[in-house]
Each structure stands twice: as structure tokens, then as C-alpha cells.
GROMACS .gro file of C-alpha atoms in nm:
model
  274
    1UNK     CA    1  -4.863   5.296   0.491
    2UNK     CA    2  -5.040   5.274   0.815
    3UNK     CA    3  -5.292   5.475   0.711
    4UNK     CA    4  -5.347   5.291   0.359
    5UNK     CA    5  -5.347   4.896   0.541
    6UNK     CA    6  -5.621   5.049   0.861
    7UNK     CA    7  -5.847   5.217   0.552
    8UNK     CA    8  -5.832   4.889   0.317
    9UNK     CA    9  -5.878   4.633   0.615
   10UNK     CA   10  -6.134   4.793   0.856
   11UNK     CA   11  -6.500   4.955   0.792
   12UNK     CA   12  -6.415   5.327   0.891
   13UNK     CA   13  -6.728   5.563   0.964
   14UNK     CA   14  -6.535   5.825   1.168
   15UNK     CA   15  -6.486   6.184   0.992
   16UNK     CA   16  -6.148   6.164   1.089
   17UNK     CA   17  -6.069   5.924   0.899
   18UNK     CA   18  -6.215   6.006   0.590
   19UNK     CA   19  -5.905   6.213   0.446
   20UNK     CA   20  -5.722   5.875   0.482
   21UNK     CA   21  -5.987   5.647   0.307
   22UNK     CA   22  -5.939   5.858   0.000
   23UNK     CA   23  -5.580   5.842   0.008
   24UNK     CA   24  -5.605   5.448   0.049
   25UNK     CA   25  -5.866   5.492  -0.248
   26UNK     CA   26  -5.652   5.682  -0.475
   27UNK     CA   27  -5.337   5.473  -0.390
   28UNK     CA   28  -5.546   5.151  -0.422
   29UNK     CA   29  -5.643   5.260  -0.796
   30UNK     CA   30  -5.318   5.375  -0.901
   31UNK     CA   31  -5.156   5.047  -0.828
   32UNK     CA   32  -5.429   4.873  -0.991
   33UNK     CA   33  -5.442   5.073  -1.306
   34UNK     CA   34  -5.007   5.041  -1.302
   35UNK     CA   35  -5.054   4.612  -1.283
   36UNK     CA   36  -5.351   4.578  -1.521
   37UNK     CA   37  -5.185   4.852  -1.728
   38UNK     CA   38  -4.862   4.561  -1.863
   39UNK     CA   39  -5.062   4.513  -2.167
   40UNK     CA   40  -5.078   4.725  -2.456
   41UNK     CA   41  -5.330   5.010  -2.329
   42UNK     CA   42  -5.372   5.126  -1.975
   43UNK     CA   43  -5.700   5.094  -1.763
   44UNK     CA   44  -5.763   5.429  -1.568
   45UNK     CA   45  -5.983   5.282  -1.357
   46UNK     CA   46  -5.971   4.926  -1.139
   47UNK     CA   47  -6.363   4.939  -1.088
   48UNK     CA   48  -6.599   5.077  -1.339
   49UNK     CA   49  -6.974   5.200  -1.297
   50UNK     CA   50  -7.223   5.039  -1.543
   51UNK     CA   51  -7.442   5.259  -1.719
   52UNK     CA   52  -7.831   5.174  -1.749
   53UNK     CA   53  -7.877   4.851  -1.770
   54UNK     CA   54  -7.593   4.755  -1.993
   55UNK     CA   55  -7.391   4.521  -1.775
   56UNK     CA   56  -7.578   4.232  -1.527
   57UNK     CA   57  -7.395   3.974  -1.317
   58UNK     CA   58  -7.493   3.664  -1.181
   59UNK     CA   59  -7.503   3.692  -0.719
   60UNK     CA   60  -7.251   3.513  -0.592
   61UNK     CA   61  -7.397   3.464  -0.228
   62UNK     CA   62  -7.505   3.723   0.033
   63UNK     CA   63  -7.529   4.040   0.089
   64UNK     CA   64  -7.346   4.244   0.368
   65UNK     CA   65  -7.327   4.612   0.521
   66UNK     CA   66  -7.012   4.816   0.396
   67UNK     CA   67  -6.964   5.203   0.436
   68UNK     CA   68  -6.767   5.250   0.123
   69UNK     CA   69  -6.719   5.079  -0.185
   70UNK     CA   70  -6.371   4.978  -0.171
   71UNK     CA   71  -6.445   4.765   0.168
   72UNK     CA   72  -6.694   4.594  -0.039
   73UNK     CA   73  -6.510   4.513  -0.338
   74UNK     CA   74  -6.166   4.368  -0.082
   75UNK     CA   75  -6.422   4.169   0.130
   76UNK     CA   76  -6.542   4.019  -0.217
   77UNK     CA   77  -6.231   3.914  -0.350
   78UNK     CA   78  -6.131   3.778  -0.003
   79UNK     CA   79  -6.435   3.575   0.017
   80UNK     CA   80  -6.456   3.478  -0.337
   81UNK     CA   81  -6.121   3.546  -0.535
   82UNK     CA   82  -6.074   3.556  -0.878
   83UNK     CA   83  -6.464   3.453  -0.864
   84UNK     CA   84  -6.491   3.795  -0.796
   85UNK     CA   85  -6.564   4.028  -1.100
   86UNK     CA   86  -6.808   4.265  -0.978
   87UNK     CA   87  -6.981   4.404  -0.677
   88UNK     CA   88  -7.338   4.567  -0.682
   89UNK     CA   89  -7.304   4.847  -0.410
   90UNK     CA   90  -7.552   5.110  -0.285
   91UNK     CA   91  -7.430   5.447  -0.142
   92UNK     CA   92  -7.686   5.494   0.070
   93UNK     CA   93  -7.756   5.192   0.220
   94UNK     CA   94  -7.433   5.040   0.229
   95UNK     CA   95  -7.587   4.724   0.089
   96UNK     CA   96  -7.293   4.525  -0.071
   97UNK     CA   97  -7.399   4.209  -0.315
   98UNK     CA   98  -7.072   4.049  -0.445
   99UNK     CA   99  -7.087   3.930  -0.837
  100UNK     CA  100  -6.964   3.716  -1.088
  101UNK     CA  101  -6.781   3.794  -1.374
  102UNK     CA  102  -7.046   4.098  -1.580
  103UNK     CA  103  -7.238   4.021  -1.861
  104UNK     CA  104  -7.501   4.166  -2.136
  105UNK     CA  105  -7.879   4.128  -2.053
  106UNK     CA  106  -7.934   3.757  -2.078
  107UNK     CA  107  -8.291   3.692  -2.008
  108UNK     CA  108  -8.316   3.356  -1.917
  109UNK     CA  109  -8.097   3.442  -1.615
  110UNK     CA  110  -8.327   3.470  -1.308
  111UNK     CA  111  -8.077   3.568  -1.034
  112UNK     CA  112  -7.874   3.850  -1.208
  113UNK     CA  113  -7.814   4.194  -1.038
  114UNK     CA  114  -7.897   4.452  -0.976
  115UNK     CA  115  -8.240   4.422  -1.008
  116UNK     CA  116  -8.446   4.657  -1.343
  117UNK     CA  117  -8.574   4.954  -1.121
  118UNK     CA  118  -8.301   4.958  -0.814
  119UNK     CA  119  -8.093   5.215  -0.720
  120UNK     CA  120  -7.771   5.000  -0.632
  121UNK     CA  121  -7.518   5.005  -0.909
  122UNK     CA  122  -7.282   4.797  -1.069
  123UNK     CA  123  -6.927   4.824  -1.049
  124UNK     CA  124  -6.748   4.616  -1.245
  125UNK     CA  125  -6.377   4.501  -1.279
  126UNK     CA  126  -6.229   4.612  -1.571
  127UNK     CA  127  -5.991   4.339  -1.714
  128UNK     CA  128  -5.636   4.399  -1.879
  129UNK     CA  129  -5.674   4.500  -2.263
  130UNK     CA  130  -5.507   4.248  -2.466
  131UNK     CA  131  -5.239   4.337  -2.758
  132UNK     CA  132  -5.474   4.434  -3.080
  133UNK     CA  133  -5.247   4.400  -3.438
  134UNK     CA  134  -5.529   4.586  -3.643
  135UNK     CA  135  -5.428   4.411  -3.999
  136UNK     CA  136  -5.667   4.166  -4.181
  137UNK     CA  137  -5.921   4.417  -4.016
  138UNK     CA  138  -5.891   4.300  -3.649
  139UNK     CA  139  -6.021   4.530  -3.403
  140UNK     CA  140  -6.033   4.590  -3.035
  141UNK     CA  141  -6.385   4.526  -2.939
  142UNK     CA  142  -6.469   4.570  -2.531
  143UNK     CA  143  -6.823   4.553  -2.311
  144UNK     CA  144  -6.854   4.535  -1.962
  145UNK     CA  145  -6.500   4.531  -1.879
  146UNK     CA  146  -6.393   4.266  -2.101
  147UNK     CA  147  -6.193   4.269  -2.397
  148UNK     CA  148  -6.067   4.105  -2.745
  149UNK     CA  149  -5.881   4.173  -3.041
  150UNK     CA  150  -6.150   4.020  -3.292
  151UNK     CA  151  -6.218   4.015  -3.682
  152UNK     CA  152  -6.589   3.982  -3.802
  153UNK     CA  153  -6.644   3.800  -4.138
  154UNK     CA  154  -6.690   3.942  -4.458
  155UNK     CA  155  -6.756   3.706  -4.687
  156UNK     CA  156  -6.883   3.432  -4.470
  157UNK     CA  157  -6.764   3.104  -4.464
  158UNK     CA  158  -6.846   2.801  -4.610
  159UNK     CA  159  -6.817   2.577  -4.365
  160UNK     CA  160  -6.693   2.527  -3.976
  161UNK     CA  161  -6.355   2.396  -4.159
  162UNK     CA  162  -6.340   2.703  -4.339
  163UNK     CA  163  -6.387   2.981  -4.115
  164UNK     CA  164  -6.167   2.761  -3.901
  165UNK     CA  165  -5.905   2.730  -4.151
  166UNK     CA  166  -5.892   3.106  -4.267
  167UNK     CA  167  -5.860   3.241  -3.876
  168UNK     CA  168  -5.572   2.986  -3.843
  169UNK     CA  169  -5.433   3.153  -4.189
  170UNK     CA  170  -5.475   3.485  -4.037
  171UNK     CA  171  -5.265   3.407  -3.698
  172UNK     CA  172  -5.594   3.349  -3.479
  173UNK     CA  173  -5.879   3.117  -3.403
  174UNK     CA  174  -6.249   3.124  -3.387
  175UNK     CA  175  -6.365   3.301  -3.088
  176UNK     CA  176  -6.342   3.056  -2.766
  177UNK     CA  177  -6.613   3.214  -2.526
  178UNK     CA  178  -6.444   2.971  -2.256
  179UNK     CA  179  -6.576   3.244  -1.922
  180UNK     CA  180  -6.902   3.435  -1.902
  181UNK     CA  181  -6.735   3.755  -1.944
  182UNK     CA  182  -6.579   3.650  -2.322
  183UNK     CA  183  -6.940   3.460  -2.421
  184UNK     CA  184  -7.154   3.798  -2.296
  185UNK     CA  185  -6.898   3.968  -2.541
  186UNK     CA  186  -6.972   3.761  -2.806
  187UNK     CA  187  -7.336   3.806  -2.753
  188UNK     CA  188  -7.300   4.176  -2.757
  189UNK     CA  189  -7.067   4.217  -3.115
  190UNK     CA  190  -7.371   3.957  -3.241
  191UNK     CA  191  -7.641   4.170  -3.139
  192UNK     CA  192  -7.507   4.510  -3.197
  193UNK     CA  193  -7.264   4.447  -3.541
  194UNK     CA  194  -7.371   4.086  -3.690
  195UNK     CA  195  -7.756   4.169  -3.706
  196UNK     CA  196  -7.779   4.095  -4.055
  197UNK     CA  197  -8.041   3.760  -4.073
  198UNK     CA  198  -7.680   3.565  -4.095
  199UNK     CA  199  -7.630   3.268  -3.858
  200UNK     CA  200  -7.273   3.296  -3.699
  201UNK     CA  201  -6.996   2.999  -3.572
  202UNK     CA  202  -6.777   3.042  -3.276
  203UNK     CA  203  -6.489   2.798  -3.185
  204UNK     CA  204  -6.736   2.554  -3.002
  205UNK     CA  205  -6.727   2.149  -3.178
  206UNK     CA  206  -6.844   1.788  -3.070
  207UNK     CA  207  -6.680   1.708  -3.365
  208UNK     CA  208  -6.422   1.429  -3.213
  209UNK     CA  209  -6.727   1.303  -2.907
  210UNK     CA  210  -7.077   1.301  -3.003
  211UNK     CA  211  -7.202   1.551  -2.742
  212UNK     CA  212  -6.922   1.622  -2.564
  213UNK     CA  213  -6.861   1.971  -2.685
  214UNK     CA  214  -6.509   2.159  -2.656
  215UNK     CA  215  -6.373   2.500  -2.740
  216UNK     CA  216  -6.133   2.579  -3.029
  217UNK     CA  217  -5.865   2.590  -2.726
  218UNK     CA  218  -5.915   2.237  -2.634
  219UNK     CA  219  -6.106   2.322  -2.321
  220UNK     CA  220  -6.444   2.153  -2.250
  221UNK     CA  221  -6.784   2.379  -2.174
  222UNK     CA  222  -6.790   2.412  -1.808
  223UNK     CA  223  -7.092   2.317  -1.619
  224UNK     CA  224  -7.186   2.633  -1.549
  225UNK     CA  225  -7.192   2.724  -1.914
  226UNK     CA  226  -7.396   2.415  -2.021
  227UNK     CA  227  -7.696   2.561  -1.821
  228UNK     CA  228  -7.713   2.848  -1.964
  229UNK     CA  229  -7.577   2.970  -2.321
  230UNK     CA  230  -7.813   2.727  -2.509
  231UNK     CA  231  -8.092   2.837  -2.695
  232UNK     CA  232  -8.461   2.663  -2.600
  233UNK     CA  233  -8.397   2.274  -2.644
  234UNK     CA  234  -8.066   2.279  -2.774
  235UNK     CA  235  -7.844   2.116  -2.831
  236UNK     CA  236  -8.038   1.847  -2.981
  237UNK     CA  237  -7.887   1.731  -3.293
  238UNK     CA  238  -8.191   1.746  -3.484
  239UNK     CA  239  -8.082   1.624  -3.804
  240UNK     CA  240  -8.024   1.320  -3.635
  241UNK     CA  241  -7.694   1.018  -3.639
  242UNK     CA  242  -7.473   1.280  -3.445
  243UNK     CA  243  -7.454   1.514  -3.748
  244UNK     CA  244  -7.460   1.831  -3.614
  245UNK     CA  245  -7.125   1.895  -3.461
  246UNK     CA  246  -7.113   2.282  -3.482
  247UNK     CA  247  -7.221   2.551  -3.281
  248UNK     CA  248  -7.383   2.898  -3.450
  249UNK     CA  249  -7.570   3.169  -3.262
  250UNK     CA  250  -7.906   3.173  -3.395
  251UNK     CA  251  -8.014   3.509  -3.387
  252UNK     CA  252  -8.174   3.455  -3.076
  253UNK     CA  253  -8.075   3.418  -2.697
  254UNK     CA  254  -7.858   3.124  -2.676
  255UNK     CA  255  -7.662   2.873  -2.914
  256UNK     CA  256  -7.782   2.613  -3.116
  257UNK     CA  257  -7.575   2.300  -3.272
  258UNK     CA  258  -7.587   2.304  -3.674
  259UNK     CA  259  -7.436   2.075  -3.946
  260UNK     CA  260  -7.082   2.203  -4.011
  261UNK     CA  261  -7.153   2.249  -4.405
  262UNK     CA  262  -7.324   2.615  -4.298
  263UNK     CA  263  -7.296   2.913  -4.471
  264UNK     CA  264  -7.223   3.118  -4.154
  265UNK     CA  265  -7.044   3.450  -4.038
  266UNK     CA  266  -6.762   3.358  -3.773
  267UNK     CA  267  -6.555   3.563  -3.556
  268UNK     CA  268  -6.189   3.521  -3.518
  269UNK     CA  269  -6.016   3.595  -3.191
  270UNK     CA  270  -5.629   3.711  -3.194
  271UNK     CA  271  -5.480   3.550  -2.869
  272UNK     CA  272  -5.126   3.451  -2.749
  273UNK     CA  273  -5.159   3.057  -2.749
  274UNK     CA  274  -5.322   3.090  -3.138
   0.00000   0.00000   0.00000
């Protein structure tokens, strides 16, 4: 126990001590992997390399010198908390960048990590899978450490009311992308399943305050958010008196408000509070 607390608290160089920072490694994953393991699948790892440039993540604030990876993920949550999702690390250097929560390319973002051509990596944290119950043709779906137990439309809806109405029927909601991590998977099932020339909703309304848009969970689109998962000049109601109270991905970058009456695809998310 000695050993574990001096390896996870102090920047060790010393061959000595190596033997002991991979026991405090080891130990340090296995009780991760045992408390994000409580839902219905178990994580093997607590930390996860991305491949290519698959994953990004936005810099949280400077960089520092750490020997080891571990050190630089601890001195990231300490400093940041649950802010925390990632950590771009290089080997060689030691250079430590800590992260937020990992997402898809997203182009617009100018201060995402690491950079196209460096030879840090990502390590990202992989989050607890949630309970999937397969029928109505829900599946698991998972990038970048995040998961959800999702259905993708087939027909498409009507309307906003509609695909609203028929994920409500089915035990579930339309997908709230309420953090970056659940809106970068939603970009990533639209880009890689849903590439079909078919608009598609998410659970994301001014219906009830012209402009003041909420998710299907009641909870209002953060700051944060509002900067950056719109498409070019949207929203912008452009069919003018406050009519278009619904939110589709466009088949493009970001998200663009629509008239409810759409003929859209729409994604329902199985969730606990649903």
C-alpha cells in the first residue's frame, strides 16, 4: 500500500522504483475497470489509446512535464475533476496536455488535440457502458469512450411529435446530446450509419421559448454547446414568426433549427430517467 500511494502521488524516475510503478499501474486499472464495471458490461481498461485520428478533445489549460502516464492522468483529474476526460501524453517527452471530454473530428474546433501530424497520443477515459435491452432493434453503439443504447429510424417520422411520440412508446426518448462526449456520438452514428441524403431530429426544442432551446430531458444547451454544435448561421429561424422550433442535423457539420412538420430520421436513446 505504501508502495501503490508513493507511485500514484509522486513523479518517480529512479529504476528502483519502476517494479512498483507497474504494480501501482496494474492495481490502479483493476480497481477502475471493477467500479466502472457495475453496469451491464465491464471496461478492461480505465484509459484507452485513440487510434489515428479518430478521437480529438478540446485543451483544457497547460501543459506540464510527467514521466509516466498515470501521473499525468491523477494530476488532471486533481486539477480539473470530472472536467477531466482525457489526457494527450507523449512518451518521450513527457509532455502532458490535460483534455476535455473526447470527441469525433469537428472542424470548426481550432484548439483540439493532439495536433494532425504529432506524435503525442490520446488517451481517453472510457465511460461505464450503460444497460442495452436489444428489442425494437436498440443497439449498443460506442466511439471514443462513450456509450448509448440507441435505435435508428426506419421508417422516418413524420414529424418532431412523432418521432417523439414513438420513442416514448418504445420506453425511450430522442437522443439528448446534453455533454460533448454524447453530441460527438451522435455526430459519428450520423456520419457513419444515417448517410442516406435524410435530415435527422434529436431531442433538442424551443418549442415552449422562442429561442431558448432545451433537451428532451428538460435541460437547457449549455454555453459551451451554443458555440459550437451549430451549423454556419444557425439557428436562425428562417422561415420566420418563431416557426422553426426543431433541431435536425443537416448533413453537414453542425445543427440547424427546422419546422417540426419534417420528414426526418430520429434516434431514440434508452436511458434510466425515460
Amino acid at each position: 500500500m505504501v508502495c501503490l500511494l508513493d507511485s500514484l502521488t509522486r513523479d518517480v524516475d529512479g529504476g528502483e522504483n519502476k517494479g512498483c510503478r507497474t504494480m501501482a499501474l496494474t492495481l490502479w486499472l483493476f480497481l477502475a475497470t471493477e467500479v466502472l464495471g457495475a453496469s451491464s458490461e465491464v471496461r478492461q481498461f480505465f484509459l484507452q489509446q485513440a487510434s489515428g485520428q479518430d478521437c480529438q478533445t478540446l485543451q483544457l489549460g497547460e501543459s506540464w512535464i510527467f514521466h509516466f502516464l498515470i501521473d499525468c492522468h491523477l494530476e488532471c483529474t486533481r486539477r480539473y475533476s470530472e472536467n477531466c476526460q482525457s489526457v494527450v501524453f507523449n512518451s518521450q517527452t513527457g509532455n502532458c496536455t490535460p483534455g476535455s471530454i473526447a470527441f469525433g473530428p469537428i472542424e470548426k474546433v481550432t484548439t483540439s488535440i493532439p495536433e494532425t501530424g504529432s506524435s503525442d497520443k490520446l488517451y481517453y477515459v472510457r465511460q461505464p457502458i450503460p444497460p442495452c435491452n436489444t428489442s425494437n432493434n436498440f443497439a449498443l453503439y460506442d466511439v471514443c469512450g462513450t456509450s448509448a443504447c440507441l435505435y435508428l429510424s426506419a421508417p422516418d417520422a413524420d414529424s418532431y411529435s412523432h418521432a417523439r411520440t414513438t420513442c416514448s412508446q418504445m420506453n425511450s426518448r430522442l437522443f439528448v446530446g446534453n455533454t460533448m462526449a454524447k453530441y460527438s456520438l451522435f455526430l459519428y452514428i450520423c456520419d457513419e450509419y444515417l448517410r442516406d441524403g435524410m435530415e435527422t431530429y434529436l431531442g433538442l426544442q424551443d418549442i415552449d421559448s422562442e429561442g431558448n432551446f432545451v433537451w428532451e430531458n428538460g435541460e437547457p444547451l449549455s454555453p459551451e454547446q451554443n458555440q459550437y454544435i451549430w451549423n454556419t448561421d444557425e439557428p436562425n429561424d428562417g422561415a420566420g414568426a418563431g416557426s422553426e422550433d426543431c433541431v435536425e442535423w443537416p448533413k453537414a457539420f453542425g445543427l440547424n433549427d427546422e419546422q417540426c412538420h419534417d420528414h426526418n430520421h430520429y434516434i431514440c436513446e434508452r436511458c434510466q430517467e425515460c
